[in-house]
């Protein structure tokens, strides 16, 4: 029987814990480790009455005693999530001189609804500035962000990043831009002054 | 409305196939313009190894081993972005054989107390049948599968209910809906069939997950 010691342990990646209906923690923690340059998956337990666990190492089954885990692992990561969001997909129609851009928005919850809006360039992440162009696609969401337990209303703009790696994709993008330009033309024709 | 009930919605995209994990690193993604350079610099790399790559950005977590690719997020504004990142990655790796796709939706719902949690179990399972040999039987996990997909595609849809560790309440339920697609008999997996399917079935999968979760919740709420 081969014993895995603390010295072998490194790079703990994941520590999901299954909670029982009475709120206490059960077994079924999965921990990835590198042991002698081999990645293994350890199924182990927080329950001190369950001392033995099994290591799967390239098909060889090894038994070892699980050391007490409490305190060995990093504390669970803070939960960050974003919910109750309203989402739109946007197509840039025009980039304006006053550091704004105009866009057509499709409501992702109701694809039959189109809206038009203007956004400040300040809302665009620095990484996404290179993607700003007429016809560019972005996702806009407003909702509630929970970051490390603090909840706040938030608006998120994320530009679409899809590579153009074939002719069919290039044609599809050109057709999309044509469609956007046509929509702008139609919109302009509808505008009249009384 | 079920939309008001769940606290966290985690979306995960899984491909099964034959991968070379070490290619997919943050700076490779940035080099291919699939993420920004600053984003790549800020990524928390947990492990880069020939057999397993695992890292976490602000808006997604990616893990890839030789047989499984998974990207996930609990931030709804980025659901489409992780789909695009997956599509983009495998447009560059289009020779990669892929034989399974899972679009997994996990809804975490807080309960106000243990009694509400217990009632859900009673509403879904005939626990009376256990009362002859169990004192006060309870449901811990429940999994139901639709073996043949209703849309005619190859694969299945399954739903698993289990206690959630993610909710702010001590009592929580996780509804885990796995929307699984496999290759059709005439497909090889070497022509990006399932990558295309991820794109074409995306909205259907989101709609399907909401209908299933809503249906489960309605069954419970009607009791």
Short mmCIF file of N, CA and C in Angstrom, two decimals, chain A residues 11 13-14 17-23 26 32 34 37 39 79-85 87 108 126-127 130 139 141 145 147 156 158 160-163 165 169, chain B residues 4 6-8 33-39 46-47 49 51-52 59 63 74-80 83-84 88 91-92 117 138-139 163-166 170-171:
data_model
loop_
_atom_site.label_atom_id
_atom_site.label_comp_id
_atom_site.label_asym_id
_atom_site.label_seq_id
_atom_site.Cartn_x
_atom_site.Cartn_y
_atom_site.Cartn_z
N UNK A 11 -1.33 22.07 -5.47
CA UNK A 11 -2.28 22.49 -6.49
C UNK A 11 -3.68 21.94 -6.29
N UNK A 13 -7.38 22.11 -6.53
CA UNK A 13 -8.12 22.90 -7.50
C UNK A 13 -9.58 23.12 -7.15
N UNK A 14 -10.17 22.14 -6.53
CA UNK A 14 -11.62 22.23 -6.42
C UNK A 14 -12.06 21.57 -5.13
N UNK A 17 -18.52 20.84 -1.80
CA UNK A 17 -19.04 20.06 -0.66
C UNK A 17 -20.54 19.88 -0.85
N UNK A 18 -21.00 18.67 -0.70
CA UNK A 18 -22.43 18.42 -0.80
C UNK A 18 -23.06 18.57 0.57
N UNK A 19 -24.14 19.35 0.60
CA UNK A 19 -24.79 19.61 1.88
C UNK A 19 -26.00 18.68 2.03
N UNK A 20 -26.19 18.15 3.17
CA UNK A 20 -27.35 17.29 3.39
C UNK A 20 -28.57 18.14 3.69
N UNK A 21 -29.72 17.50 3.75
CA UNK A 21 -30.95 18.26 3.98
C UNK A 21 -30.98 18.93 5.34
N UNK A 22 -30.24 18.40 6.30
CA UNK A 22 -30.24 19.06 7.60
C UNK A 22 -29.16 20.12 7.70
N UNK A 23 -28.50 20.42 6.56
CA UNK A 23 -27.55 21.52 6.52
C UNK A 23 -26.13 21.14 6.86
N UNK A 26 -21.77 16.69 3.87
CA UNK A 26 -21.60 15.27 3.61
C UNK A 26 -20.27 15.03 2.92
N UNK A 32 -8.34 17.69 -7.01
CA UNK A 32 -7.32 17.32 -7.98
C UNK A 32 -5.97 17.61 -7.36
N UNK A 34 -1.52 17.01 -7.95
CA UNK A 34 -0.42 16.46 -8.75
C UNK A 34 0.46 15.67 -7.81
N UNK A 37 4.03 14.17 -10.64
CA UNK A 37 3.75 14.61 -11.98
C UNK A 37 2.54 13.92 -12.61
N UNK A 39 -1.66 13.60 -12.52
CA UNK A 39 -2.85 14.21 -11.94
C UNK A 39 -3.75 13.11 -11.43
N UNK A 79 -18.74 34.00 -3.21
CA UNK A 79 -19.67 33.77 -4.31
C UNK A 79 -19.96 35.07 -5.04
N UNK A 80 -19.65 35.10 -6.30
CA UNK A 80 -19.96 36.24 -7.13
C UNK A 80 -20.94 35.81 -8.19
N UNK A 81 -22.05 36.48 -8.26
CA UNK A 81 -23.00 36.14 -9.30
C UNK A 81 -23.82 37.36 -9.68
N UNK A 82 -24.56 37.22 -10.74
CA UNK A 82 -25.34 38.32 -11.32
C UNK A 82 -26.67 37.72 -11.70
N UNK A 83 -27.76 38.26 -11.20
CA UNK A 83 -29.04 37.65 -11.54
C UNK A 83 -30.11 38.70 -11.83
N UNK A 84 -31.31 38.18 -12.12
CA UNK A 84 -32.46 39.01 -12.49
C UNK A 84 -32.08 40.03 -13.55
N UNK A 85 -31.37 39.56 -14.56
CA UNK A 85 -30.89 40.50 -15.55
C UNK A 85 -31.85 40.61 -16.74
N UNK A 87 -31.65 41.48 -20.69
CA UNK A 87 -30.52 41.43 -21.63
C UNK A 87 -30.93 41.86 -23.04
N UNK A 108 -33.37 40.28 -25.70
CA UNK A 108 -33.15 38.83 -25.76
C UNK A 108 -34.31 38.06 -25.13
N UNK A 126 -11.68 48.87 -21.53
CA UNK A 126 -10.53 49.22 -22.38
C UNK A 126 -10.18 48.12 -23.38
N UNK A 127 -10.30 46.87 -22.96
CA UNK A 127 -9.99 45.76 -23.86
C UNK A 127 -10.90 45.73 -25.08
N UNK A 130 -10.96 48.24 -29.07
CA UNK A 130 -10.52 47.88 -30.42
C UNK A 130 -11.65 47.25 -31.24
N UNK A 139 -23.31 42.72 -26.07
CA UNK A 139 -24.39 42.28 -25.19
C UNK A 139 -24.50 43.30 -24.06
N UNK A 141 -26.51 44.10 -20.45
CA UNK A 141 -27.35 43.55 -19.38
C UNK A 141 -27.46 44.55 -18.25
N UNK A 145 -25.92 42.63 -9.26
CA UNK A 145 -24.65 41.95 -9.09
C UNK A 145 -24.41 41.70 -7.61
N UNK A 147 -21.42 40.74 -5.37
CA UNK A 147 -19.98 40.54 -5.34
C UNK A 147 -19.52 40.46 -3.90
N UNK A 156 -23.88 46.03 -17.61
CA UNK A 156 -22.67 45.41 -18.17
C UNK A 156 -22.73 45.42 -19.69
N UNK A 158 -20.68 43.95 -22.94
CA UNK A 158 -19.63 43.00 -23.31
C UNK A 158 -19.67 42.84 -24.82
N UNK A 160 -18.97 41.28 -28.47
CA UNK A 160 -18.86 39.93 -29.02
C UNK A 160 -17.48 39.76 -29.66
N UNK A 161 -16.87 38.62 -29.34
CA UNK A 161 -15.57 38.28 -29.93
C UNK A 161 -15.72 36.94 -30.62
N UNK A 162 -15.93 36.98 -31.90
CA UNK A 162 -16.00 35.74 -32.67
C UNK A 162 -15.00 35.85 -33.82
N UNK A 163 -14.13 34.88 -33.97
CA UNK A 163 -13.14 34.98 -35.03
C UNK A 163 -13.76 34.77 -36.42
N UNK A 165 -12.89 33.05 -39.54
CA UNK A 165 -11.87 32.12 -40.03
C UNK A 165 -12.25 31.46 -41.35
N UNK A 169 -18.25 32.87 -43.09
CA UNK A 169 -18.43 33.76 -41.95
C UNK A 169 -18.28 35.22 -42.39
N UNK B 4 -38.16 34.89 -10.42
CA UNK B 4 -37.93 35.64 -9.18
C UNK B 4 -37.49 34.71 -8.04
N UNK B 6 -35.10 31.94 -8.24
CA UNK B 6 -33.72 31.46 -8.12
C UNK B 6 -32.77 32.61 -7.77
N UNK B 7 -31.79 32.25 -6.99
CA UNK B 7 -30.82 33.25 -6.54
C UNK B 7 -29.61 33.27 -7.48
N UNK B 8 -29.21 32.08 -7.91
CA UNK B 8 -28.03 31.98 -8.78
C UNK B 8 -28.39 31.07 -9.95
N UNK B 33 -7.53 36.85 -30.02
CA UNK B 33 -8.53 37.90 -29.82
C UNK B 33 -9.85 37.37 -29.26
N UNK B 34 -9.82 36.24 -28.61
CA UNK B 34 -11.04 35.69 -28.03
C UNK B 34 -11.33 36.30 -26.66
N UNK B 35 -10.29 36.79 -26.01
CA UNK B 35 -10.44 37.60 -24.80
C UNK B 35 -9.47 38.78 -24.94
N UNK B 36 -9.63 39.79 -24.10
CA UNK B 36 -8.74 40.93 -24.16
C UNK B 36 -7.40 40.64 -23.50
N UNK B 37 -6.40 41.44 -23.87
CA UNK B 37 -5.06 41.22 -23.31
C UNK B 37 -5.04 41.49 -21.79
N UNK B 38 -5.76 42.54 -21.39
CA UNK B 38 -5.79 42.84 -19.94
C UNK B 38 -6.50 41.73 -19.18
N UNK B 39 -7.55 41.22 -19.80
CA UNK B 39 -8.27 40.10 -19.17
C UNK B 39 -7.33 38.92 -18.98
N UNK B 46 -4.90 28.36 -12.19
CA UNK B 46 -4.80 27.37 -11.11
C UNK B 46 -3.82 26.28 -11.49
N UNK B 47 -3.86 25.88 -12.74
CA UNK B 47 -2.94 24.81 -13.16
C UNK B 47 -2.80 24.79 -14.68
N UNK B 49 -0.91 22.15 -17.14
CA UNK B 49 -0.22 20.87 -17.13
C UNK B 49 -0.59 20.18 -18.43
N UNK B 51 -1.85 17.48 -18.95
CA UNK B 51 -3.09 16.71 -18.84
C UNK B 51 -4.28 17.53 -18.37
N UNK B 52 -4.03 18.69 -17.83
CA UNK B 52 -5.13 19.47 -17.26
C UNK B 52 -4.78 20.95 -17.23
N UNK B 59 -15.13 36.58 -15.27
CA UNK B 59 -16.49 36.22 -15.73
C UNK B 59 -16.63 34.78 -16.19
N UNK B 63 -11.98 24.75 -17.49
CA UNK B 63 -11.20 23.58 -17.12
C UNK B 63 -11.20 22.62 -18.29
N UNK B 74 -21.53 32.07 -13.44
CA UNK B 74 -22.77 32.31 -12.69
C UNK B 74 -23.22 33.75 -12.90
N UNK B 75 -22.67 34.41 -13.90
CA UNK B 75 -23.01 35.80 -14.16
C UNK B 75 -23.78 35.86 -15.48
N UNK B 76 -25.06 36.11 -15.37
CA UNK B 76 -25.93 36.06 -16.55
C UNK B 76 -25.49 36.98 -17.70
N UNK B 77 -24.93 38.16 -17.44
CA UNK B 77 -24.52 39.00 -18.57
C UNK B 77 -23.49 38.32 -19.46
N UNK B 78 -22.85 37.28 -18.97
CA UNK B 78 -21.76 36.67 -19.73
C UNK B 78 -22.13 35.30 -20.32
N UNK B 79 -23.39 34.93 -20.25
CA UNK B 79 -23.79 33.63 -20.82
C UNK B 79 -23.44 33.56 -22.31
N UNK B 80 -23.83 34.60 -23.05
CA UNK B 80 -23.53 34.58 -24.49
C UNK B 80 -22.02 34.67 -24.72
N UNK B 83 -20.47 31.31 -24.49
CA UNK B 83 -20.79 30.55 -25.72
C UNK B 83 -19.86 31.00 -26.85
N UNK B 84 -19.71 32.33 -27.01
CA UNK B 84 -18.85 32.84 -28.07
C UNK B 84 -17.40 32.40 -27.88
N UNK B 88 -15.47 30.31 -30.55
CA UNK B 88 -14.23 30.84 -31.10
C UNK B 88 -13.06 29.88 -30.89
N UNK B 91 -13.34 27.08 -33.26
CA UNK B 91 -13.15 27.46 -34.66
C UNK B 91 -11.67 27.39 -34.99
N UNK B 92 -10.84 27.78 -34.01
CA UNK B 92 -9.39 27.67 -34.23
C UNK B 92 -8.90 26.23 -34.08
N UNK B 117 -38.08 22.79 2.45
CA UNK B 117 -37.19 21.85 1.77
C UNK B 117 -37.80 20.43 1.80
N UNK B 138 -36.78 10.86 3.85
CA UNK B 138 -36.58 12.17 3.18
C UNK B 138 -35.93 11.94 1.83
N UNK B 139 -36.08 12.91 0.96
CA UNK B 139 -35.42 12.85 -0.35
C UNK B 139 -34.13 13.65 -0.26
N UNK B 163 -29.59 19.23 -2.67
CA UNK B 163 -29.41 20.40 -1.80
C UNK B 163 -28.35 21.32 -2.40
N UNK B 164 -28.55 22.60 -2.26
CA UNK B 164 -27.59 23.57 -2.78
C UNK B 164 -26.71 24.12 -1.67
N UNK B 165 -25.43 24.24 -1.97
CA UNK B 165 -24.52 24.87 -1.00
C UNK B 165 -24.26 26.32 -1.38
N UNK B 166 -24.91 26.80 -2.43
CA UNK B 166 -24.58 28.12 -2.97
C UNK B 166 -25.51 29.24 -2.49
N UNK B 170 -29.51 28.80 4.49
CA UNK B 170 -28.93 27.50 4.84
C UNK B 170 -29.63 26.39 4.08
N UNK B 171 -30.90 26.63 3.73
CA UNK B 171 -31.71 25.64 3.05
C UNK B 171 -31.84 26.05 1.60
#
